[in-house]
mmCIF file of C-alpha atoms and ligand atoms in Angstrom:
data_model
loop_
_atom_site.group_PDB
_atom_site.id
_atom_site.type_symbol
_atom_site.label_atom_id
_atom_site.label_comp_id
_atom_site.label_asym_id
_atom_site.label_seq_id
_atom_site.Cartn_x
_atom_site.Cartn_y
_atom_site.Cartn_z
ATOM 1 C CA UNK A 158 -7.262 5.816 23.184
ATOM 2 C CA UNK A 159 -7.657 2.960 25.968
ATOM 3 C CA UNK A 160 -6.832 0.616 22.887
ATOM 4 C CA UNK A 161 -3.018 0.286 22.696
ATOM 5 C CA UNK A 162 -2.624 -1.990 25.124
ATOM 6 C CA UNK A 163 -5.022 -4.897 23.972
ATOM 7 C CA UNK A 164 -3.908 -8.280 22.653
ATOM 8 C CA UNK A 165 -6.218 -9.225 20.609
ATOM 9 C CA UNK A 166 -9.638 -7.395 19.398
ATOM 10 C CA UNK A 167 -12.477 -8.762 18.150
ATOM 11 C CA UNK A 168 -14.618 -5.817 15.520
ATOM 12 C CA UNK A 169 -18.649 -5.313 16.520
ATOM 13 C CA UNK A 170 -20.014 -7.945 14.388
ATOM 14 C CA UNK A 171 -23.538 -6.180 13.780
ATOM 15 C CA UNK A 172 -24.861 -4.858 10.773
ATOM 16 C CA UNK A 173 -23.358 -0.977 9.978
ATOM 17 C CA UNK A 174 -25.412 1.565 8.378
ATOM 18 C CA UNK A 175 -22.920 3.967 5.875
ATOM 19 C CA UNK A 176 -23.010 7.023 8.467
ATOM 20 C CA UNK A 177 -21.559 4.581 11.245
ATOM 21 C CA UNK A 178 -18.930 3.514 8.937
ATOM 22 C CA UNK A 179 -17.693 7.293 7.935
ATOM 23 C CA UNK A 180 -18.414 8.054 11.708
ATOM 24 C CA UNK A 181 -15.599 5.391 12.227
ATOM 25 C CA UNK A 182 -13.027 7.274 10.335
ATOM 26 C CA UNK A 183 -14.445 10.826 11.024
ATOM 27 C CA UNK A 184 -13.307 9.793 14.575
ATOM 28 C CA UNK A 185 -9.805 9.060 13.620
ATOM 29 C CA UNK A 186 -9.170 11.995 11.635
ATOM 30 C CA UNK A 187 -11.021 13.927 14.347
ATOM 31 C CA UNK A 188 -9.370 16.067 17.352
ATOM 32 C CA UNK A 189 -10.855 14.234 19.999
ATOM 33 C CA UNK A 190 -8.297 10.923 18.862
ATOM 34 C CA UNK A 191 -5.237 11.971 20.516
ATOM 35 C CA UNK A 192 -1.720 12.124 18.357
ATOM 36 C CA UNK A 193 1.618 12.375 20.157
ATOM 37 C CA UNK A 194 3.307 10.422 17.214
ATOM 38 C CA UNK A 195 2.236 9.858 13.465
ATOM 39 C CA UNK A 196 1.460 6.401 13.587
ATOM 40 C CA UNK A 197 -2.090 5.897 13.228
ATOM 41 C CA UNK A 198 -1.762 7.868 10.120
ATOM 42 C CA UNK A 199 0.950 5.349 9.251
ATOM 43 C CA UNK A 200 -0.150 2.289 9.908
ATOM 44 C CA UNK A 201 -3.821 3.246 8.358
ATOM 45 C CA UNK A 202 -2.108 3.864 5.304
ATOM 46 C CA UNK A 203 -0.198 0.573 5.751
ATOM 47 C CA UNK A 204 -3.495 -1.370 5.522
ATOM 48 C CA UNK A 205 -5.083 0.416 2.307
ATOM 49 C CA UNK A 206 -1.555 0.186 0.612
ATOM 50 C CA UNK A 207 -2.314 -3.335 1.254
ATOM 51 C CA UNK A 208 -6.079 -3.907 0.802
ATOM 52 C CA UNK A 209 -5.610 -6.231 -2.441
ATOM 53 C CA UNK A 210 -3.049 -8.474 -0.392
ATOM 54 C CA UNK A 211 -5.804 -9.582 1.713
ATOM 55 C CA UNK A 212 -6.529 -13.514 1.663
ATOM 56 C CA UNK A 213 -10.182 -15.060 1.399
ATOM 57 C CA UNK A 214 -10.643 -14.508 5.228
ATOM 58 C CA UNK A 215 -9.515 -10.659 4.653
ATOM 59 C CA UNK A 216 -6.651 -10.937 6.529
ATOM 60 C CA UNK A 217 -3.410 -9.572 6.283
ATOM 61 C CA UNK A 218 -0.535 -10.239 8.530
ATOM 62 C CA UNK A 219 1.848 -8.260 10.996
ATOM 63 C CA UNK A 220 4.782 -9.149 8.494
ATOM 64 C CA UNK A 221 2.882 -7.411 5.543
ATOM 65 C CA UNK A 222 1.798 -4.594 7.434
ATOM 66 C CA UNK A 223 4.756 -3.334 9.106
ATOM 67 C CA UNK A 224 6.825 -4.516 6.151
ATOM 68 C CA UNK A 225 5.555 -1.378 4.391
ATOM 69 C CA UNK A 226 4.968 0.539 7.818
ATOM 70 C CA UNK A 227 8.946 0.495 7.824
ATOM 71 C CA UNK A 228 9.156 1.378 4.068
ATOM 72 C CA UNK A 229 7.133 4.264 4.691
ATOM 73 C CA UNK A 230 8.690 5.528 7.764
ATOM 74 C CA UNK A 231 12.144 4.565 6.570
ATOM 75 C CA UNK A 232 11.604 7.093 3.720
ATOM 76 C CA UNK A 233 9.676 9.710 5.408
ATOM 77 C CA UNK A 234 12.530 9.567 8.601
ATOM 78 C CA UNK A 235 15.805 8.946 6.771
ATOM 79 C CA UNK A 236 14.860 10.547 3.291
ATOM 80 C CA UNK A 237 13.100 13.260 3.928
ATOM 81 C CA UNK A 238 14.799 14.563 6.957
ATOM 82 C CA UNK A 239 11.001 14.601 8.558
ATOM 83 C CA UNK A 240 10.193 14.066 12.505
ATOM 84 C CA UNK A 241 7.873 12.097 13.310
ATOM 85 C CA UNK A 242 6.867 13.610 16.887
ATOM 86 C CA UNK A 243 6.801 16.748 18.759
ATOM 87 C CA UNK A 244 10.360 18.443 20.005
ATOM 88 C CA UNK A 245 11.051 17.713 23.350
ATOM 89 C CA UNK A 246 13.941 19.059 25.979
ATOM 90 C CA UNK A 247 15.660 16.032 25.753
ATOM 91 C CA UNK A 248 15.432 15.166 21.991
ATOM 92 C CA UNK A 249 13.309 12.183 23.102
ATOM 93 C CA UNK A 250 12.673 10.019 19.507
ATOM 94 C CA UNK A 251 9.932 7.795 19.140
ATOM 95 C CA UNK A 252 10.548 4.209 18.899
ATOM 96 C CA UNK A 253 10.779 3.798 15.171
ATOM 97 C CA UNK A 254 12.913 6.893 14.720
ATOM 98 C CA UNK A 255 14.961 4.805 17.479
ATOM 99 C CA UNK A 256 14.911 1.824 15.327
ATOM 100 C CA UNK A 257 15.845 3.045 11.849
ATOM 101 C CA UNK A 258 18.190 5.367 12.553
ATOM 102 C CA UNK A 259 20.148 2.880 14.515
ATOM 103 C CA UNK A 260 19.599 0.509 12.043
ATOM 104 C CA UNK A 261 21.520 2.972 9.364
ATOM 105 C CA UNK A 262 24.188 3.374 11.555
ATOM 106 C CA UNK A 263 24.788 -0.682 12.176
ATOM 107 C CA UNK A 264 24.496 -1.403 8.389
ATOM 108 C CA UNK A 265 26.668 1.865 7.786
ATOM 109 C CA UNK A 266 23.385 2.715 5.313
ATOM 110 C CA UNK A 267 24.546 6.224 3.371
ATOM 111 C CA UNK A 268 21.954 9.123 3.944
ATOM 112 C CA UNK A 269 19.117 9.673 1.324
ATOM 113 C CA UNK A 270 18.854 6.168 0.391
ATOM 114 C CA UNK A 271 15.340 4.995 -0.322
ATOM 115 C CA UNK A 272 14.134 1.631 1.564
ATOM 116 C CA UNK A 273 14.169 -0.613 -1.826
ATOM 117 C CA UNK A 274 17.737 0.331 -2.202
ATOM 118 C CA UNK A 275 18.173 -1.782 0.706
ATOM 119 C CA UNK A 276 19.986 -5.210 0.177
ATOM 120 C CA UNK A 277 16.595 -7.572 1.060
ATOM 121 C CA UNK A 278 18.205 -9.255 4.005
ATOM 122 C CA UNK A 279 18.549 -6.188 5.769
ATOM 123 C CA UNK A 280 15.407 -5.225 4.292
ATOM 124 C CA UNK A 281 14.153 -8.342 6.013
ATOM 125 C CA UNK A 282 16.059 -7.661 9.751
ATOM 126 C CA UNK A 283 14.374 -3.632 10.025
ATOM 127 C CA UNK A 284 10.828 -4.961 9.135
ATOM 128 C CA UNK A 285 10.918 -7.744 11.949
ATOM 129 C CA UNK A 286 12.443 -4.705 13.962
ATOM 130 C CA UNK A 287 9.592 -2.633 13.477
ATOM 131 C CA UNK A 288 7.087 -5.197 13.861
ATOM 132 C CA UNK A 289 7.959 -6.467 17.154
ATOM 133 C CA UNK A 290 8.324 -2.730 18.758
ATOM 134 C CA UNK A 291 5.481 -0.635 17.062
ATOM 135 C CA UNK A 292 2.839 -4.083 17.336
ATOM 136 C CA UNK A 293 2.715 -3.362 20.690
ATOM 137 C CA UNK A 294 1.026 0.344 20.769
ATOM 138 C CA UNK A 295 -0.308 0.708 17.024
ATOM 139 C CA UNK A 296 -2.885 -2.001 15.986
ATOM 140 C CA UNK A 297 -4.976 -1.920 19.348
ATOM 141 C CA UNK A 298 -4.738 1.870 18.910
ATOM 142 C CA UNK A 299 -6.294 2.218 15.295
ATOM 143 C CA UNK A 300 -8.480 -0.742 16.289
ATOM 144 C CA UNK A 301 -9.972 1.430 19.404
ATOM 145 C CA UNK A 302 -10.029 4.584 17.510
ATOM 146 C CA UNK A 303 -12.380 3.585 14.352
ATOM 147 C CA UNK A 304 -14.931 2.114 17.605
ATOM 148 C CA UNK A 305 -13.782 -1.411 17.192
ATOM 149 C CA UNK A 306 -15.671 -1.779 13.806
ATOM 150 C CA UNK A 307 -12.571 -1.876 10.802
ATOM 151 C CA UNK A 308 -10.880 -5.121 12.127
ATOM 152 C CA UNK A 309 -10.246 -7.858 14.653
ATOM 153 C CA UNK A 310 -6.778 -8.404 15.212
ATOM 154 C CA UNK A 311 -4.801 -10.944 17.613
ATOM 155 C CA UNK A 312 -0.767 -9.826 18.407
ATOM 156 C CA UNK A 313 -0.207 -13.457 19.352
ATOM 157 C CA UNK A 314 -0.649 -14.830 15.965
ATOM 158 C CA UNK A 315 0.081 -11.428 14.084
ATOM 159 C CA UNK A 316 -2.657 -10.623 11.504
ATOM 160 C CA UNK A 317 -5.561 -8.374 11.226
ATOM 161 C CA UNK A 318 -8.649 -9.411 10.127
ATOM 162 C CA UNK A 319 -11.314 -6.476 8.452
ATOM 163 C CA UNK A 320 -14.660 -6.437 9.034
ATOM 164 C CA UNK A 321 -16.365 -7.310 5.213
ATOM 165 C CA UNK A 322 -18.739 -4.911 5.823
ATOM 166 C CA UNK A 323 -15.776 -1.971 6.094
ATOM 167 C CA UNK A 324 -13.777 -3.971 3.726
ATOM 168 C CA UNK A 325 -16.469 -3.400 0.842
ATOM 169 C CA UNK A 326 -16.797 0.459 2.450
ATOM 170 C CA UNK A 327 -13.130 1.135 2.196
ATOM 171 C CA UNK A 328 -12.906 -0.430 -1.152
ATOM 172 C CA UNK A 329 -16.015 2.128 -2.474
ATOM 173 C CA UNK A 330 -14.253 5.169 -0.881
ATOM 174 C CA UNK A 331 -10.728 4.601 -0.941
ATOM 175 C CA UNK A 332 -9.385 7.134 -2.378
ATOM 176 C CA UNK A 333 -11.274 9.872 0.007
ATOM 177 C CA UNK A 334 -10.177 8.332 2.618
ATOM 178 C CA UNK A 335 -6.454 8.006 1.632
ATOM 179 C CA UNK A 336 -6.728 11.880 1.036
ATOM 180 C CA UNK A 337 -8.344 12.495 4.205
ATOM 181 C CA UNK A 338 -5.565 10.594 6.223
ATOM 182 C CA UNK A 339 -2.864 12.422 4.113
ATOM 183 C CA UNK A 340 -4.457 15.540 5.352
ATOM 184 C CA UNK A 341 -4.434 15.251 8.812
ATOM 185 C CA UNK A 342 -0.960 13.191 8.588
ATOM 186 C CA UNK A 343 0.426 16.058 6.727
ATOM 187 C CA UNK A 344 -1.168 18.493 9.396
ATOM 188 C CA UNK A 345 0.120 16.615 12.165
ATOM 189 C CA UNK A 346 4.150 17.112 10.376
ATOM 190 C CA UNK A 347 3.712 20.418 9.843
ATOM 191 C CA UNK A 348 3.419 21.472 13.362
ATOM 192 C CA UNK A 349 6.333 19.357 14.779
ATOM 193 C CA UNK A 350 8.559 19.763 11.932
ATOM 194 C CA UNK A 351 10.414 22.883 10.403
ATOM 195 C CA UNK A 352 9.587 25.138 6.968
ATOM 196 C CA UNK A 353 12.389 23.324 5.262
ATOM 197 C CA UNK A 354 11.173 19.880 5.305
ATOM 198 C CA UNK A 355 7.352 20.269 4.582
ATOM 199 C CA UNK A 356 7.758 21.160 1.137
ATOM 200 C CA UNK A 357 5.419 19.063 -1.432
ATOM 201 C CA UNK A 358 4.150 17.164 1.839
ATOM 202 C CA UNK A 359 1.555 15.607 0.439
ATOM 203 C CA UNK A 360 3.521 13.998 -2.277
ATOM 204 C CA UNK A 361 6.385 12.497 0.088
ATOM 205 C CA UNK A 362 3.284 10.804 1.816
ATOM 206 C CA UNK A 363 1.951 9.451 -0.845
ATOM 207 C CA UNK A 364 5.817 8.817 -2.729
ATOM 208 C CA UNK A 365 6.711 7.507 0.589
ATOM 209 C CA UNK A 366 5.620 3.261 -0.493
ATOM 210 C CA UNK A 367 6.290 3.717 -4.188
ATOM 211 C CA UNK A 368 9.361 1.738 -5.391
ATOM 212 C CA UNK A 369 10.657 3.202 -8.585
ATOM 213 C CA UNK A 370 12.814 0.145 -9.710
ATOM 214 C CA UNK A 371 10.559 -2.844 -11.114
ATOM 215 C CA UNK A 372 13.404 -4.377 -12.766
ATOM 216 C CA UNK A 373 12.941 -7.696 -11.290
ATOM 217 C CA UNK A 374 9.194 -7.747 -12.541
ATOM 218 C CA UNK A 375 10.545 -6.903 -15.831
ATOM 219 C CA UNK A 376 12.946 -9.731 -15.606
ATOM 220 C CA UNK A 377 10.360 -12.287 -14.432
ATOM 221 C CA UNK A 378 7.664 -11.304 -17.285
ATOM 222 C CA UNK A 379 10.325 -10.806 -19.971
ATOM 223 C CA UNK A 380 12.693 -13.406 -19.516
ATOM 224 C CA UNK A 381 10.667 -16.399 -17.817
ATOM 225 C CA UNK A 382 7.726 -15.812 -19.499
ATOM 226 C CA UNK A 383 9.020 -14.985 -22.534
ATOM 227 C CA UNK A 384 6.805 -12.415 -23.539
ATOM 228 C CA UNK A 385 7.505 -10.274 -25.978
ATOM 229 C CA UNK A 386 5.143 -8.251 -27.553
ATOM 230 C CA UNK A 387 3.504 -5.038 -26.127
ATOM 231 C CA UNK A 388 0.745 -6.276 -23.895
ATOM 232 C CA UNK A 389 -1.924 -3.552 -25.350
ATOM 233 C CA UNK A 390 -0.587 -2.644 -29.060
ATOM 234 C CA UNK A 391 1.390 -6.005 -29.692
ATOM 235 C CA UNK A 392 4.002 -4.465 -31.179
ATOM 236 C CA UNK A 393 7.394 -6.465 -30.768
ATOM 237 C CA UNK A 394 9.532 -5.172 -27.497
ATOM 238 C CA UNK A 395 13.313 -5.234 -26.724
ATOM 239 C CA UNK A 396 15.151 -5.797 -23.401
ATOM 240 C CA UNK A 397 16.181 -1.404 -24.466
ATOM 241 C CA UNK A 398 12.635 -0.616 -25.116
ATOM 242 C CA UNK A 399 10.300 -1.844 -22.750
ATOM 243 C CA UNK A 400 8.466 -0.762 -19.796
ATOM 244 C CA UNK A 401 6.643 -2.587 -16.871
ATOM 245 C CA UNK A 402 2.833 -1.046 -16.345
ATOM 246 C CA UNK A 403 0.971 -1.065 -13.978
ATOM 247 C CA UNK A 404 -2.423 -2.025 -15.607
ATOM 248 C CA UNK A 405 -5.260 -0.805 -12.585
ATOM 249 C CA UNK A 406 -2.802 2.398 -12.290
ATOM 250 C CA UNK A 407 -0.332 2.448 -9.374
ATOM 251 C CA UNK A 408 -1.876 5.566 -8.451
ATOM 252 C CA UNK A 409 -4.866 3.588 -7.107
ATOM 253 C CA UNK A 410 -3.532 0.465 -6.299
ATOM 254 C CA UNK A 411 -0.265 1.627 -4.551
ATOM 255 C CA UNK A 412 1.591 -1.704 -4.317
ATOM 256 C CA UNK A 413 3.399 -3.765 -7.201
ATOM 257 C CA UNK A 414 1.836 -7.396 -8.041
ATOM 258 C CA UNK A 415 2.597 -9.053 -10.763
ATOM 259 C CA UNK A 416 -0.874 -9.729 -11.641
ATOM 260 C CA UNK A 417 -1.637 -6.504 -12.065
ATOM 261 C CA UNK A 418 2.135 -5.641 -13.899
ATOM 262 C CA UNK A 419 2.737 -5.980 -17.860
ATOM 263 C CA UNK A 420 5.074 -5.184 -20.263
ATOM 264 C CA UNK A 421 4.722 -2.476 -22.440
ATOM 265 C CA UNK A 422 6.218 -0.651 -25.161
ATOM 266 C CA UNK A 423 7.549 2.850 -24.299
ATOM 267 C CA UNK A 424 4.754 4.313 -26.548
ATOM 268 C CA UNK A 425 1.855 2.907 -24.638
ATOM 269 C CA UNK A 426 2.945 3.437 -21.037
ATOM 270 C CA UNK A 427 3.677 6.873 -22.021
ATOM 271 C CA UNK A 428 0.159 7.542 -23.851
ATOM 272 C CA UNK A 429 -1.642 5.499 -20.924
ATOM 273 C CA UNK A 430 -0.152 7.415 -18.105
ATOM 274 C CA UNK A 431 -2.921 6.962 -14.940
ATOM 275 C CA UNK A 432 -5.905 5.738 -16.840
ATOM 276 C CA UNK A 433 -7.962 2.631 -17.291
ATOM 277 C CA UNK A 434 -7.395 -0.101 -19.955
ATOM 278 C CA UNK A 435 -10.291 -0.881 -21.858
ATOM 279 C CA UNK A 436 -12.443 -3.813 -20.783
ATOM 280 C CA UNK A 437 -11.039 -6.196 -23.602
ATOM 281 C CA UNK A 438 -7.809 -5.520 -21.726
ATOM 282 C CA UNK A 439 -8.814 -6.875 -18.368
ATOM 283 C CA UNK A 440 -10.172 -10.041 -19.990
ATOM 284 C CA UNK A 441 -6.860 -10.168 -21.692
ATOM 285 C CA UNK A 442 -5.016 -10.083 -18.064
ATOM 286 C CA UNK A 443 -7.306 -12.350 -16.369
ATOM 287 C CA UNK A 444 -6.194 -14.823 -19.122
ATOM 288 C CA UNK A 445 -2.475 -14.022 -18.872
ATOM 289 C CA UNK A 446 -3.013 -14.231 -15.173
ATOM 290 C CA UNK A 447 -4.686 -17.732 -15.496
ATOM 291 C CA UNK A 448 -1.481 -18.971 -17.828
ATOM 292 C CA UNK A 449 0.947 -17.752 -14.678
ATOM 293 C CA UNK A 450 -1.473 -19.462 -12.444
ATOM 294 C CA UNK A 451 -1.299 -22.764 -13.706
ATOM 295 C CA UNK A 452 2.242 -23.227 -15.206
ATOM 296 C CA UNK A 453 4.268 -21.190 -12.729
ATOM 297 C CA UNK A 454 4.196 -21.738 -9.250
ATOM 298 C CA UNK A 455 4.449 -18.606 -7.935
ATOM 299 C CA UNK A 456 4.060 -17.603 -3.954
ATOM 300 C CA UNK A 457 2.939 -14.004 -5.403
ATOM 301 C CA UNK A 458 -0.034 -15.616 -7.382
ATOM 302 C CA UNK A 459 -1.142 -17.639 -4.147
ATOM 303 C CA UNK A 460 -4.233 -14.847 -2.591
ATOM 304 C CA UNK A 461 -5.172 -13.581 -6.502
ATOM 305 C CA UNK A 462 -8.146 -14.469 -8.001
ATOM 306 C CA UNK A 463 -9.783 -13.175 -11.184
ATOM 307 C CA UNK A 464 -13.151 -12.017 -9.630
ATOM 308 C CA UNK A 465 -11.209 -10.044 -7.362
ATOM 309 C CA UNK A 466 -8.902 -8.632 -9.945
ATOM 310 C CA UNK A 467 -12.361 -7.590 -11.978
ATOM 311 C CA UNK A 468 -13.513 -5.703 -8.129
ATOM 312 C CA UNK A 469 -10.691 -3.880 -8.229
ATOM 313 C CA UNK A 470 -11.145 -2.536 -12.122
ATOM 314 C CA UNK A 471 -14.723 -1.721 -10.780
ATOM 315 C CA UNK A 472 -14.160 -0.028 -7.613
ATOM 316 C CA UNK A 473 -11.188 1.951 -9.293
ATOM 317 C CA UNK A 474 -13.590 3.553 -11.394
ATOM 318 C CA UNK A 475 -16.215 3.873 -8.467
ATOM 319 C CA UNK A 476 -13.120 6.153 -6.967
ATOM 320 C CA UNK A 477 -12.828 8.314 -10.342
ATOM 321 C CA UNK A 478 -10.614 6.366 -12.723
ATOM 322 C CA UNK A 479 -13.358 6.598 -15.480
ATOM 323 C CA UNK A 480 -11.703 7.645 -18.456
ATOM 324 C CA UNK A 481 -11.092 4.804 -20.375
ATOM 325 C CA UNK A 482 -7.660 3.965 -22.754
ATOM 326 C CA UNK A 483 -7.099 2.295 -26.002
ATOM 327 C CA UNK A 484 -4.056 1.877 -27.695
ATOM 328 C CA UNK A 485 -4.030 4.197 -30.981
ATOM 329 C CA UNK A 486 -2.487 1.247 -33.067
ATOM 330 C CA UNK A 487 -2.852 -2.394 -32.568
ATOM 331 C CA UNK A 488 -0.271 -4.558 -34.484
HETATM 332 ZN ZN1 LIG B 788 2.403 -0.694 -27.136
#
């Protein structure tokens, strides 16, 4: 790991057969990359919870990454009681237990309570926090450890950039690869934490970026765009009976945009549950999508594009979302 240190990186720009890309990863989740904290694992997952975020270059910033880098960590450290590094004699923490935990104590933040719950100023402080500390070791680390093929990456202007040859990989085999890093990140917990804590594991990783309250998506498709009917049955909704879905399933996706979020009646987003929408549903979204594109200037719309919107669909079957959902009414 002779990575950490680097400025900037620049990913082998020659053409990768398959077996070099899983070779890439194979290393990471390998023994032979050395772990004294959790934060490849972290950071890794940082960048696939944030593979549809990318812009036409395919590059995401420091602020995006380590914006859910803390979410993560802030849930795994403060809400599920879980270390993040070996015991030491002199209770050593690493640098983003450091951070969060004194950031709970200077915002007087009561124990348990998830990162969303955060008011989004403070929200905003712990995020630049984390980003200016953990920059430092983390992206020249992963960037070494998957042989300086996934991305180039510069810590002067803050953004990684992924190679579109692992981009395209990543997308195919997502899902495998997310339950490959949960393995080895859940692995790594279980030996420097205690019995108590390591219950369900593998769910508090994967929990540990889902926000449960997308009220103010509800809000923004409900009351500014005044829709009102079901978005797959049509029936009529209320501000009591509606739900906001998450039409590629969050399972998959693992972030909240509003162009992939609708409104739904209670009925459908319970029948749905983690499945596909039918294909006359996507053409349906890419036309809502179009209507919030052009009447409603929205910084959330600014990197979505239908054609990617339709990759997505594709590649979340590619990764086993193949059974297909209808409503069993339409109005
Ligand atoms: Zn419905």
């Amino acid at each position: 790991m002779s990575g950490f240190n680097l400025k900037e990186g620049q990913y082998n720009n020659r053409p990768l057969s398959d077996d070099e890309m899983w070779s890439a990863f194979s290393y990471v989740f390998s023994s032979n990359s050395k772990n004294s904290t959790s934060y490849k694992f972290g950071f890794l997952k940082s960048i696939l919870d944030n593979l549809y975020n990318v812009d036409s270059e395919l590059r995401l910033t420091f602020d995006q990454l380590f914006t859910k880098f803390a979410e993560v960590y802030w849930n795994l450290i403060l809400k599920y009681n879980l270390r993040q590094s070996p015991k030491t004699s002199d209770n050593k923490m690493t640098y983003i237990e450091q951070i969060l935990y004194s950031a709970a104590s200077i915002y007087k933040i009561a124990d348990g309570v998830p990162f969303e719950k955060l008011p989004a100023d403070i929200i905003i402080k712990i995020a630049h926090d984390v980003k200016m500390k953990c920059k430092i070791n983390v992206v020249g680390a992963l960037f070494d450890d998957t042989k300086r093929s996934f991305y180039s990456f510069s810590r002067r202007e803050e953004w990684i950039k992924i190679n579109p040859l692992m981009y395209e990989f990543v997308c195919k085999h997502k899902v495998v690869i997310e339950k490959l890093n949960y393995y080895e990140w859940a692995k790594f917990l279980e030996k420097v934490n205690d019995d108590s804590v390591v219950i369900h594991l593998l769910d508090k990783l994967d929990e540990s970026g889902k926000r449960h309250n997308l009220s103010i998506y509800r809000q923004i498709l409900y009351d500014e765009f005044e829709s009102n009917l079901c978005f797959y049955c049509g029936k009529p909704i209320t501000d009591k009976r509606v739900e906001v879905d998450h039409f590629i399933p969050w399972s998959f996706v693992k972030d909240d945009n509003l162009w992939n979020l609708v409104l739904s009646c209670p009925d459908c987003n319970r029948s749905k549950r983690d499945r596909l929408p039918d294909k006359y549903y996507l053409d349906k979204l890419v036309m809502r999508n179009d209507i919030i594109t052009r009447e409603f200037n929205r910084l959330d719309m600014n990197n979505y594009k239908d054609d990617n919107l339709r990759l997505i669909y594709y590649y979340a079957r590619v990764n086993g979302y193949d059974k297909i959902w209808k409503p069993k009414k339409v109005v």
